Coordinates of C-alpha atoms and ligand atoms in Angstrom, one line a residue:
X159 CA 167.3 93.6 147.6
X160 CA 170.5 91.9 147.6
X161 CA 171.7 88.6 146.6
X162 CA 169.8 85.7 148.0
X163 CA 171.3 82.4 149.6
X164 CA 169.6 78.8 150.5
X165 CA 170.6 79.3 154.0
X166 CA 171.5 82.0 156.9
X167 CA 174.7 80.4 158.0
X168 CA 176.7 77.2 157.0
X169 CA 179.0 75.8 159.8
X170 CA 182.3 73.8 158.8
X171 CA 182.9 71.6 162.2
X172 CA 181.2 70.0 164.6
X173 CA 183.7 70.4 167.7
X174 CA 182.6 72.5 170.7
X175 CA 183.0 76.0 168.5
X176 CA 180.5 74.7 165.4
X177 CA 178.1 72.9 167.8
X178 CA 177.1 75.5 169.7
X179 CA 177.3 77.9 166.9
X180 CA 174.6 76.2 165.1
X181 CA 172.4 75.5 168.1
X182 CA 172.4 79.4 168.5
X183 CA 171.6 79.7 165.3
X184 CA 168.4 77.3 165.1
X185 CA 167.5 78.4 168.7
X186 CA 166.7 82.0 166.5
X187 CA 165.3 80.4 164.1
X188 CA 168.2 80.4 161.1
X189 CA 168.4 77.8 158.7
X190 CA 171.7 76.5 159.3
X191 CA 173.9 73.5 158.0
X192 CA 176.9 71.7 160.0
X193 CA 179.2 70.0 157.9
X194 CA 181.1 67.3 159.8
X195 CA 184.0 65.4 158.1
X196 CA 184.8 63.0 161.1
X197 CA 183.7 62.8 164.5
X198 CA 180.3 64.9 165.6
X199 CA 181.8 66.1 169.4
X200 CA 185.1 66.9 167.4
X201 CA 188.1 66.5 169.6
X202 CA 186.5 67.1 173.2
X203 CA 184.5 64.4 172.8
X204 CA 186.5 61.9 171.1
X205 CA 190.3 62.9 171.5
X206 CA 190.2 66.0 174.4
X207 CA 188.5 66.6 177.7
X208 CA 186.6 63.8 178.1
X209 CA 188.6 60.8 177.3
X210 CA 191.5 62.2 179.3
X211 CA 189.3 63.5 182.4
X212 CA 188.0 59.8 182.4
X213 CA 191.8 58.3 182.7
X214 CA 192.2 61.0 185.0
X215 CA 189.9 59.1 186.9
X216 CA 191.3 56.0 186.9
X217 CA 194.6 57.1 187.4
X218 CA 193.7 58.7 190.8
X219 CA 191.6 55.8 192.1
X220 CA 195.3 53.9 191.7
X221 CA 196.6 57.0 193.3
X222 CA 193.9 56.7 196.7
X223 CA 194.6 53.1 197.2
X224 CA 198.3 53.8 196.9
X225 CA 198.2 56.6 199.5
X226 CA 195.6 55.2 201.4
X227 CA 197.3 55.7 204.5
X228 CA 196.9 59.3 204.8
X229 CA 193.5 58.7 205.7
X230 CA 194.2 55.6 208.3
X231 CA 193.5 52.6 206.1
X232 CA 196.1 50.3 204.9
X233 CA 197.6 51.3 201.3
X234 CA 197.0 48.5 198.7
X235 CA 198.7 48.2 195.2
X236 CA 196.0 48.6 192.8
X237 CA 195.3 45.7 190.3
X238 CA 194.0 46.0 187.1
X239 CA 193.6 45.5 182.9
X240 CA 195.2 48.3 181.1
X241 CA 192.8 47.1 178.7
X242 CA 189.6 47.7 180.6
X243 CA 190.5 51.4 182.0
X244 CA 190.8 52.5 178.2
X245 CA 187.1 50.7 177.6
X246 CA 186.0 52.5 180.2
X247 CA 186.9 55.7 178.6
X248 CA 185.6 54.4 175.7
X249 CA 182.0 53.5 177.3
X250 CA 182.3 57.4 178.5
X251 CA 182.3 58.4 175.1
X252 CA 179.8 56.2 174.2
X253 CA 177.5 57.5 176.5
X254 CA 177.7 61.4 176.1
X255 CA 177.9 60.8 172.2
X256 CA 174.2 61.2 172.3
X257 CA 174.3 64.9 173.5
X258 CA 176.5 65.9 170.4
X259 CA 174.9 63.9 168.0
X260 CA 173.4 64.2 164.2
X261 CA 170.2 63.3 165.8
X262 CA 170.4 65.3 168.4
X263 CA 171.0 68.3 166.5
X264 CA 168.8 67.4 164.2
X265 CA 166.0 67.6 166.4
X266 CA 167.1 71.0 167.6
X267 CA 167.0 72.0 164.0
X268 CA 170.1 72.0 162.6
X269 CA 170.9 70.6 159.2
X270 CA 173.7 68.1 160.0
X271 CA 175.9 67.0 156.6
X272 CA 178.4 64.5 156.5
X273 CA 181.6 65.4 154.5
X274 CA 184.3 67.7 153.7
X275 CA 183.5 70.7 153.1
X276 CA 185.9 73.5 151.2
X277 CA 184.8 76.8 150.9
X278 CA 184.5 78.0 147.1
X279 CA 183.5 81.7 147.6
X280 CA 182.6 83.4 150.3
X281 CA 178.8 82.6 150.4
X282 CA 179.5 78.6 148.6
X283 CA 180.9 75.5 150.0
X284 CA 181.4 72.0 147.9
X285 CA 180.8 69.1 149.9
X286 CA 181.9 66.4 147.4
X287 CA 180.3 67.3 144.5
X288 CA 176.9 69.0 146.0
X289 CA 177.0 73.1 146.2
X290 CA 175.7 74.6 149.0
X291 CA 175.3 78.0 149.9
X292 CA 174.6 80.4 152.6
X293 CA 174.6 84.3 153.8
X294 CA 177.7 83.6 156.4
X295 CA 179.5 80.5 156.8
X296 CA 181.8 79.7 159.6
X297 CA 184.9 77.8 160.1
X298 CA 185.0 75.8 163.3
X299 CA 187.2 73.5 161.5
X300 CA 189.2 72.9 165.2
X301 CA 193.1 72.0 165.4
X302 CA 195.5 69.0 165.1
X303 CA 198.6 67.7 167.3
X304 CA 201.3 69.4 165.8
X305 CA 204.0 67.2 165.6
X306 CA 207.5 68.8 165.0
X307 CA 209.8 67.7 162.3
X308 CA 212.4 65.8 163.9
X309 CA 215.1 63.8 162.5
X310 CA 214.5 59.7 162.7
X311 CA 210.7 60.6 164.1
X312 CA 209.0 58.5 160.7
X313 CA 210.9 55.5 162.2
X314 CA 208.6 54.7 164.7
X315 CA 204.7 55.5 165.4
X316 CA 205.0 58.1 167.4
X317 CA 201.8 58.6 169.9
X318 CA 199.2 61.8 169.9
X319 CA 196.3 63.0 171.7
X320 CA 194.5 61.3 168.6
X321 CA 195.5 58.3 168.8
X322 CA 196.8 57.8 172.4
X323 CA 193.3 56.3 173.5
X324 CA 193.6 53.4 171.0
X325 CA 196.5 52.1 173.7
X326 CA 195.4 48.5 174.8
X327 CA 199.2 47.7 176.5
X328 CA 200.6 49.9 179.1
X329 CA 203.8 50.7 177.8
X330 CA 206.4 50.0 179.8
X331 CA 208.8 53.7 179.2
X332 CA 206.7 56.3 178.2
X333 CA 208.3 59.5 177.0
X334 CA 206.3 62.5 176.2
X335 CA 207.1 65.6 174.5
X336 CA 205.9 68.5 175.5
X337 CA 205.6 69.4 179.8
X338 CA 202.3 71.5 179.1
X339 CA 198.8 70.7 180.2
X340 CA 198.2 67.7 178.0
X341 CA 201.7 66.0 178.8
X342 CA 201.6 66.6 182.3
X343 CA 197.8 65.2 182.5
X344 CA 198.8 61.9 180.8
X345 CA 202.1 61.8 182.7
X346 CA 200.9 62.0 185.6
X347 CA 198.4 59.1 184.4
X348 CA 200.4 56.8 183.2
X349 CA 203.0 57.0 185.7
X350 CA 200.4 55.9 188.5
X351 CA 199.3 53.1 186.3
X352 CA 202.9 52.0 186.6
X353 CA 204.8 53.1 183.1
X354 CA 207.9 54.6 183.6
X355 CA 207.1 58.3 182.8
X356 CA 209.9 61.1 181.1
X357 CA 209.0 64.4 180.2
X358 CA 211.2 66.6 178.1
X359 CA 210.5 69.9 177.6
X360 CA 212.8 72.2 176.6
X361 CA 211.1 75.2 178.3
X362 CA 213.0 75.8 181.4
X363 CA 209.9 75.0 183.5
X364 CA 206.5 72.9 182.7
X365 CA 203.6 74.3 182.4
X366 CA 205.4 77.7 181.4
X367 CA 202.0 79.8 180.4
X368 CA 200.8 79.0 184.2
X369 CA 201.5 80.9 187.2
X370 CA 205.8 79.8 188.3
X371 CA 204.3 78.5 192.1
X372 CA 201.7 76.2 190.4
X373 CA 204.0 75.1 187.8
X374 CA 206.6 74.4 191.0
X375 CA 203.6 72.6 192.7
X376 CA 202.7 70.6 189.3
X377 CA 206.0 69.5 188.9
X378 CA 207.0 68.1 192.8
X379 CA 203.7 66.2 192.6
X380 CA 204.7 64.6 189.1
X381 CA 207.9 63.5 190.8
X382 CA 206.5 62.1 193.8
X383 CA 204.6 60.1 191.3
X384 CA 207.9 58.6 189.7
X385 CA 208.0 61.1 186.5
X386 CA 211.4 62.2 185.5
X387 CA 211.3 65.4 184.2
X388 CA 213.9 66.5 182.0
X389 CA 213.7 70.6 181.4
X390 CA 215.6 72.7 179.2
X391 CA 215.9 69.8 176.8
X392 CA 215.3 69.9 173.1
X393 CA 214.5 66.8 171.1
X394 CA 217.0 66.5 168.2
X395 CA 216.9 63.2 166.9
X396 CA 215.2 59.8 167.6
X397 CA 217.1 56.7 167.2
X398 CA 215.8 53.4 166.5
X399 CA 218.8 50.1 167.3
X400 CA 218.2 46.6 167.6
X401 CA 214.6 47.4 168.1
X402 CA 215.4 50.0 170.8
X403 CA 214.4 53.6 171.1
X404 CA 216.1 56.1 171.8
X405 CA 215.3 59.9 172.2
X406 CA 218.5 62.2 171.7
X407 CA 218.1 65.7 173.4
X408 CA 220.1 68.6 173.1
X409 CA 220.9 70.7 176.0
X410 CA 223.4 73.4 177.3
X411 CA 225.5 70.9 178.9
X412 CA 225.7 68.9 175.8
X413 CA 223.4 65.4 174.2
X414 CA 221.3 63.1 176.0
X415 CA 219.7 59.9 175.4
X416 CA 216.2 58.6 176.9
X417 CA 214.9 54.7 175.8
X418 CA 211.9 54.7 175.9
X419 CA 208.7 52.1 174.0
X420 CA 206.3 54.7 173.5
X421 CA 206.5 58.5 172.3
X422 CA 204.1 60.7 172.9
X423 CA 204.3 64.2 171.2
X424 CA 202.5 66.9 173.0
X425 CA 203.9 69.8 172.0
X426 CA 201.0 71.9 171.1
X427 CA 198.3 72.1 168.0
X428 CA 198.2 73.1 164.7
X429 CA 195.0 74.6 163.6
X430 CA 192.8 72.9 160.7
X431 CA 193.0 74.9 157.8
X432 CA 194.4 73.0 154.8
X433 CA 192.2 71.8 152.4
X434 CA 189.5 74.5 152.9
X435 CA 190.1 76.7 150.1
X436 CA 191.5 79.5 151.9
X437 CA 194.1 80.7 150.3
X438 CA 192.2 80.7 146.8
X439 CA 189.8 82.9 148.7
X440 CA 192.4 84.9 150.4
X441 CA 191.0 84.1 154.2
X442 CA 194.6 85.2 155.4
X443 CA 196.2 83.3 158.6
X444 CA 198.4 84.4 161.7
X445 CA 201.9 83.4 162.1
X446 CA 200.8 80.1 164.4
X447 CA 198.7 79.2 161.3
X448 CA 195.2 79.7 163.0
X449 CA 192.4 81.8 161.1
X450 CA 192.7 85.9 161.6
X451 CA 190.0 87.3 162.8
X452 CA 188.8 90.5 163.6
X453 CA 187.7 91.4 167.3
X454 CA 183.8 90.2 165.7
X455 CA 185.5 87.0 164.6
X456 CA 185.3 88.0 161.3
X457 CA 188.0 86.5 158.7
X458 CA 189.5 89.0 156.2
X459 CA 187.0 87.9 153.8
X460 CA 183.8 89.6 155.1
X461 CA 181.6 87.1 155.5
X462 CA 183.2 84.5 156.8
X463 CA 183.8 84.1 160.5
X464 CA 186.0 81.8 162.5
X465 CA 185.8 80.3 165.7
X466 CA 187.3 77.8 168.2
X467 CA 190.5 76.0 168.2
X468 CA 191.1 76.9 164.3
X469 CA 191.2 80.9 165.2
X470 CA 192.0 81.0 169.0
X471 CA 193.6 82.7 170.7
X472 CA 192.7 80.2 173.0
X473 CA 192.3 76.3 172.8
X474 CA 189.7 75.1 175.4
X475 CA 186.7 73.8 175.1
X476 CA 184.8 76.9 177.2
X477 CA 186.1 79.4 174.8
X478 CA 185.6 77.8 171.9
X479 CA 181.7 77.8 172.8
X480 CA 182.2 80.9 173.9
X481 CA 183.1 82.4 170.8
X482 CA 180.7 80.7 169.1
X483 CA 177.8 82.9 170.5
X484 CA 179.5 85.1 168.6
X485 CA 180.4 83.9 165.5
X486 CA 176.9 82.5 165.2
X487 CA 175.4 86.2 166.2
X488 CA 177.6 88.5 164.5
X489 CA 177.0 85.6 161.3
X490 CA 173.1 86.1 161.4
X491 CA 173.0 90.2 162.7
X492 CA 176.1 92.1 160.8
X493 CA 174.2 94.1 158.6
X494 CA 172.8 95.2 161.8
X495 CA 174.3 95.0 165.1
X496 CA 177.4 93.0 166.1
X497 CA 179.5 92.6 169.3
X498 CA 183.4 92.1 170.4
X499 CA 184.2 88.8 171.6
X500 CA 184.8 89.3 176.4
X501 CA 187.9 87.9 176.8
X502 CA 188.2 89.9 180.0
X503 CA 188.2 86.5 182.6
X504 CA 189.0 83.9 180.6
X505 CA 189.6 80.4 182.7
X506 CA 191.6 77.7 182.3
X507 CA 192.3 74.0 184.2
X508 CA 195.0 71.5 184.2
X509 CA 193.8 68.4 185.4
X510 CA 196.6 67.4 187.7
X511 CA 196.7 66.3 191.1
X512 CA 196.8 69.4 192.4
X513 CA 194.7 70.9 189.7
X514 CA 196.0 73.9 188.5
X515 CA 192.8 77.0 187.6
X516 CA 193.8 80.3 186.6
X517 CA 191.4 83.1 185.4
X518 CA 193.1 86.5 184.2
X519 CA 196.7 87.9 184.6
X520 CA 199.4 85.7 186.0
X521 CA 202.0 88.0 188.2
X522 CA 204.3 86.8 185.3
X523 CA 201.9 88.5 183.0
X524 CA 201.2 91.4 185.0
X525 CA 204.7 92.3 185.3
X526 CA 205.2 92.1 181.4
X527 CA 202.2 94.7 181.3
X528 CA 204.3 96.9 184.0
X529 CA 201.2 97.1 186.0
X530 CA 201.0 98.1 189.5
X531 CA 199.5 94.9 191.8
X532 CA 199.5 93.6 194.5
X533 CA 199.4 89.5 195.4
X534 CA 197.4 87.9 197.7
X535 CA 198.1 84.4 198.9
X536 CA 195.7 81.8 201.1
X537 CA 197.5 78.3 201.6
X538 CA 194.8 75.6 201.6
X539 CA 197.2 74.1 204.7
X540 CA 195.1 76.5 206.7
X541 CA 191.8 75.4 205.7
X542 CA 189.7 73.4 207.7
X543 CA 188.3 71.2 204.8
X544 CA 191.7 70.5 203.5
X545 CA 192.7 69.2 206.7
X546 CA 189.8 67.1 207.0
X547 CA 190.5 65.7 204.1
X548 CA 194.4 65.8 204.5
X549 CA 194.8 67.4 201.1
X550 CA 196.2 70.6 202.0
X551 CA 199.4 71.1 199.5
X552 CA 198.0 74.5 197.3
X553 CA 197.5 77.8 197.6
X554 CA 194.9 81.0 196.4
X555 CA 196.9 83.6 195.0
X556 CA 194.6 86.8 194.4
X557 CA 196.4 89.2 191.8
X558 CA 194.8 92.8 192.8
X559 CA 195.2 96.5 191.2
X560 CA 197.6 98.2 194.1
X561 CA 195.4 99.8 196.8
X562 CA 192.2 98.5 195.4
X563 CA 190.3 95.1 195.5
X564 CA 189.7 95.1 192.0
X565 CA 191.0 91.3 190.6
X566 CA 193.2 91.2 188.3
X567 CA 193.2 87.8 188.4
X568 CA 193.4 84.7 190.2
X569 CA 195.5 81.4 190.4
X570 CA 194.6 78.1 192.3
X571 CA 196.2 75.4 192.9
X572 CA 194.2 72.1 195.2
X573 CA 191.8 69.5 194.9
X574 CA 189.0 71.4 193.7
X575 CA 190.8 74.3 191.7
X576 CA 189.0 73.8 188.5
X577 CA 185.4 74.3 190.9
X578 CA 186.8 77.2 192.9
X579 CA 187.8 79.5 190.3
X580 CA 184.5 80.4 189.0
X581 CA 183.7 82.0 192.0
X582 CA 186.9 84.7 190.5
X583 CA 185.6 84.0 187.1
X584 CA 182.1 85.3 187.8
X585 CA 183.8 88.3 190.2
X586 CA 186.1 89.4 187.1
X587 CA 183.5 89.5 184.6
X588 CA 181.0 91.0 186.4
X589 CA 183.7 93.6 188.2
X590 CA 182.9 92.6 192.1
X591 CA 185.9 93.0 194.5
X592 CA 187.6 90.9 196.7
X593 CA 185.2 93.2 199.8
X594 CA 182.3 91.3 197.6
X595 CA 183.7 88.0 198.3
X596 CA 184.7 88.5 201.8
X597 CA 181.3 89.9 202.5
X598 CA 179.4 86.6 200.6
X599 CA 178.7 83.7 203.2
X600 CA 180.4 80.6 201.7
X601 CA 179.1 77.5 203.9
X602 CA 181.1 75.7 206.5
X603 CA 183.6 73.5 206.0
X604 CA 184.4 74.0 201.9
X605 CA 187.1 74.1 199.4
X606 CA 185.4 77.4 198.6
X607 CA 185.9 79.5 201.4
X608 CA 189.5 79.5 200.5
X609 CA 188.5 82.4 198.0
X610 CA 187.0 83.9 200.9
X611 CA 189.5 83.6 203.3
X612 CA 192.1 84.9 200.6
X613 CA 189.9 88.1 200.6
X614 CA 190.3 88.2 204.3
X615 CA 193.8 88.1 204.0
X616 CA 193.9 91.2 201.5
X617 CA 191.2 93.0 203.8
X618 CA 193.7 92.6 206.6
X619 CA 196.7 93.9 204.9
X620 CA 194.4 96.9 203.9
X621 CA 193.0 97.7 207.2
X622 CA 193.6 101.3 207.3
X623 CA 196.0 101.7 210.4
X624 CA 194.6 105.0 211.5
X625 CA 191.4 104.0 212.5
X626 CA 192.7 100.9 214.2
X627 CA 194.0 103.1 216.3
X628 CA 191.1 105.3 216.9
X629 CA 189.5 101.9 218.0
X630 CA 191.6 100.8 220.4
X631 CA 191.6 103.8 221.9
X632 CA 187.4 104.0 222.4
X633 CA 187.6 100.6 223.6
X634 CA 190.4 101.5 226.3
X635 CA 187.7 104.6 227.0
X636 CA 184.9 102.3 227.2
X637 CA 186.5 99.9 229.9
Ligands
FAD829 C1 194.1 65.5 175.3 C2 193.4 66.8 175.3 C3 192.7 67.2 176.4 C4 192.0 68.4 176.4 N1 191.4 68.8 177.6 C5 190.7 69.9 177.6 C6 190.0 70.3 178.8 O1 190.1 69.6 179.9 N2 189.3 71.4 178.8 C7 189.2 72.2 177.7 O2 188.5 73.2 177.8 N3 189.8 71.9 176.6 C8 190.5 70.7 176.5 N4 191.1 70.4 175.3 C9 191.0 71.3 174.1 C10 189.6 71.0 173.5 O3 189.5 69.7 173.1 C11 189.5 71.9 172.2 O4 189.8 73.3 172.6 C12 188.1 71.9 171.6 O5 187.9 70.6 171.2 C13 188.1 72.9 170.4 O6 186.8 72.7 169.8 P1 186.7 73.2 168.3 O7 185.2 73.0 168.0 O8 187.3 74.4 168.0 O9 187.5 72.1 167.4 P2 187.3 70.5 167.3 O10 186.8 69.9 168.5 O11 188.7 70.0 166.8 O12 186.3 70.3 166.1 C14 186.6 70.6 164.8 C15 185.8 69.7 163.9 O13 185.9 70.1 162.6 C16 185.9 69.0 161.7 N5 186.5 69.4 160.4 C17 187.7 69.8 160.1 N6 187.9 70.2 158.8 C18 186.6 70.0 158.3 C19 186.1 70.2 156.9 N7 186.9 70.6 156.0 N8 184.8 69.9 156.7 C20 184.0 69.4 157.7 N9 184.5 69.2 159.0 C21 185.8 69.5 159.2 C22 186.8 68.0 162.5 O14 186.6 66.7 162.0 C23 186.3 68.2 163.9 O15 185.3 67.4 164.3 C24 191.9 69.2 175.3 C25 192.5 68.8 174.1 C26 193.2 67.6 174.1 C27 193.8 67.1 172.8

C-alpha cells in the first residue's frame, strides 16, 4: 500500500474555485481542509461581483430618475450620501457572508483553517508552524490587481478593485486605468453618481476581448453618461504639483495630461502565487504568471492541482467553480478516472448599461481561427418588450458554422444580456441548433425571444429557394 496522508485533499483559498472544490469534496465524503488567509468569499464576495453589481445598482436607480422621461414621468436629479450607497454595498456583503462562511462550511463538512498556508512538498503544507498533510492539495489561491510600474505612481494612493469599496467621498475627477470590464463597470458608476469620469486605455478600443459592435455600443453609452474616453493612450508618468494630479499619457500624436483626485488602476490581475513555495517545489508558471496546468488541472508537480483565478485561463467567478468540480474530482479519483476540464461555451458579462454577454467565438475570434461562419444579427429595436419598455439600443448576433445552424457562438448586447445568453450557453454545450431554438416556444412579450427571433432570421436566410418556389406554385394551383 502506498504512502498514507491525514487527509484526501487540502485546499489553499477560499474564493469561488476553493469553496466549491471542497464542498465537492465533503459532499463525497473526503476529508478535506480549506486554508483561508483573509477573506472566506475571496474576492467575489468581498472585492468582485458582488460589491460592484450592488453599486451597479445604485448607479442605475440615479440613472432611471435621470431619464425618467423616456417613460412619461418627469426626470428628477437624484439626491443622495455617497456614504450610504457604499454601506449599502457593505450591508450586501454582510448579508451573503453567511453562505460562504467558516460555519457554513463547517457544517457541510469541511475543515476550515485560518492562515497562510505554503506548500512544503507535494503532499505537506505549513500553516504557521502546524504541518499538515494530504493525498492532493489544491491551489485556489485567486489573483490580485496588478498594478503596472509606472513612474511617479508611489506618490499618491492609487485606487484598486481592493480597496475602491473603502471610498466614503465621491471624488470629484476620477481617472481609471484600464477600459475593460472592471473600468467600464465603475465608470460608468461613478460617472452617474456625478464624478467626472476619464478612461485611458491604450488599446485602441475598450472592452477589446469583446465582440467590436458591443464594445461600439459600451462605449456610446459611457459617453452619454459624461465619461471621456481617452483610447490609444498609454500611461507614462503621474505627476503630483501643488497638491495636484496629473496623469501624463503617451500617444501617437505626442503627451497628454489628465488632473484628476482619484486613480483607479484596472488594468487586469496578477495571479496569487508568491509566497506558496512553488518554485522550491518546481510548480512551474505561464508567461502571465498564473499556475500551468494540464488539461486535468494538474500542476507540473503531480499531485497538485490548480484552479480559479490563480490558473485561468479565465477570471470569472462561474469558471472558477467550474473548474473546481474538477480539480476537486480529478484530486480525490486520479489513480482512477479523471476528466478534461469543458471549456467549449464558456460565458461571460459586463455589467454595463447595455450589458454586454458573450458565450463562444467572437467574429474577431473566428476570423483568427480562419473559420468559415456565418453572422446572424436580431436588433432588440424590433422587439416588442424592448419597446415596451423603451430600451431597445442592442442587438443578438448568432455566430453559425456556414450552411449549418450549428453555434459557434453568441454575442448580446441589452438590458437583460447577462439572463439571455444561457439560453446559447445551454444550446452550445449541449450541441442544439439555432432550428432547436426557433422551434422552442419562448412566452410572450420577453427579452428572450430575441434569441428566438435571431434564429428566425438565420432560418429565413436559409430557406432553401427551390422549394419556395415549388410552393408558390401549388398554391397558385390550388386557387
Ligand atoms: C471588481 C471586480 C468585479 C468582478 N465581477 C465579476 C463578475 O461580475 N462576474 C464574475 O464571474 N467574476 C467577476 N470578477 C472576478 C471574480 O471575482 C474572480 O474570478 C473570482 O473571485 C475568482 O475566484 P478564486 O476562488 O479563483 O479567487 P479568489 O476569490 O481571489 O480567492 C482566493 C482566496 O485565496 C486566499 N489565499 C491566497 N493565498 C493564500 C495562502 N497562501 N493561504 C491561504 N489562503 C490564501 C485569498 O485570501 C482569497 O480569499 C470580478 C472581479 C473584480 C475585481
Amino acid at each position: 500500500m502506498a504512502d498514507k496522508y491525514d487527509r484526501n485533499l487540502i485546499v489553499i483559498g477560499a474564493g469561488s474555485a476553493g469553496l466549491v472544490t471542497s464542498y465537492i469534496a465533503a459532499a463525497l465524503k473526503a476529508n478535506v481542509t480549506l486554508v483561508e488567509s483573509h477573506k472566506m468569499g475571496g474576492d467575489c464576495l468581498n472585492y468582485g461581483c458582488v460589491p460592484s453589481k450592488s453599486l451597479i445598482r445604485s448607479a442605475r436607480a440615479c440613472a432611471d430618475m435621470r431619464g425618467a422621461e423616456r417613460f412619461g414621468i418627469n426626470p428628477v436629479e437624484p439626491e443622495f450620501e455617497f456614504s450610504r450607497i457604499m454601506q449599502r454595498v457593505r450591508e450586501i456583503i454582510t448579508t451573503i457572508e453567511p453562505h460562504d462562511s467558516v460555519e457554513r462550511y463547517t457544517s457541510l463538512g469541511v475543515e476550515c483553517i485560518q492562515g497562510k498556508a505554503v506548500i512544503t512538498s507535494p503532499h505537506k503544507i505549513n500553516i504557521d508552524e502546524r504541518e499538515l498533510s494530504s493525498r492532493r492539495i489544491v491551489i485556489a489561491t485567486g489573483a490580485r490587481p496588478f498594478v503596472p510600474p509606472i513612474k511617479g505612481l508611489d506618490q499618491i494612493s492609487a485606487l484598486t478593485s481592493d480597496t475602491i469599496w473603502d471610498l466614503e467621498q465621491l471624488p470629484q475627477r476620477l481617472t481609471i486605468l484600464g477600459g475593460g470590464p472592471i473600468g467600464c463597470e465603475l465608470a460608468q458608476c461613478f460617472a452617474r453618481f456625478g464624478s467626472q469620469v476619464t478612461v485611458v486605455e491604450m488599446a485602441p478600443t475598450i472592452m477589446i476581448k469583446d465582440d467590436h459592435d458591443a464594445a461600439d455600443i459600451v462605449r456610446q453609452s459611457l459617453e452619454r453618461d459624461g465619461v471621456k474616453i481617452l483610447i490609444g493612450h498609454r500611461a507614462a508618468e503621474v505627476k503630483v504639483n501643488d497638491g495636484q494630479n496629473r496623469l501624463v499619457c503617451d500617444t501617437d500624436q505626442g503627451q497628454t495630461e489628465t488632473g484628476f483626485d482619484q486613480l483607479l488602476v484596472a488594468v487586469g490581475r496578477k495571479a496569487n502565487t508568491d509566497g506558496l513555495g512553488l518554485e522550491a517545489l518546481g510548480v512551474k508558471l505561464n508567461p502571465n504568471g498564473t499556475v500551468e496546468t494540464n488539461k486535468r488541472l494538474q500542476t507540473s508537480v503531480p499531485g497538485i492541482y490548480a484552479c480559479g483565478d490563480v490558473a485561468g485561463p479565465y477570471q470569472f467567478t462561474h469558471t472558477a467553480s467550474h473548474q473546481a468540480w474538477y480539480a476537486s474530482v480529478n484530486g480525490l479519483f486520479d489513480r482512477f478516472k479523471s476528466f478534461k476540464v469543458d471549456y467549449s461555451a464558456i460565458p461571460w458579462v459586463t455589467y454595463t448599461e447595455p450589458e454586454v454577454a458573450q458565450v463562444g467565438l467572437t467574429e474577431a475570434m473566428a476570423a483568427e481561427r480562419n473559420l468559415d461562419i456565418e453572422v446572424t444579427m436580431y436588433k432588440l429595436a424590433e422587439l416588442d418588450r424592448a419597446l415596451t419598455e423603451s430600451s431597445t439600443e442592442g442587438f443578438v448576433k448568432v455566430i453559425t458554422a456556414k450552411g449549418k445552424d450549428k453555434i459557434l457562438g453568441a454575442t448580446i448586447v441589452g438590458a437583460h444580456a447577462g439572463e439571455m445568453i444561457t439560453e446559447f450557453t445551454l444550446a452550445m454545450k449541449h450541441g442544439l441548433g439555432l432550428n432547436k431554438i426557433l422551434s422552442t416556444i419562448h412566452p410572450y412579450p420577453t427579452w428572450m425571444e430575441a434569441n428566438k427571433f435571431a434564429a428566425g432570421v438565420w432560418k429565413r436566410e436559409h430557406a432553401p429557394a427551390w422549394a419556395l418556389t415549388l410552393l408558390e406554385k401549388f398554391h397558385r394551383w390550388q386557387r
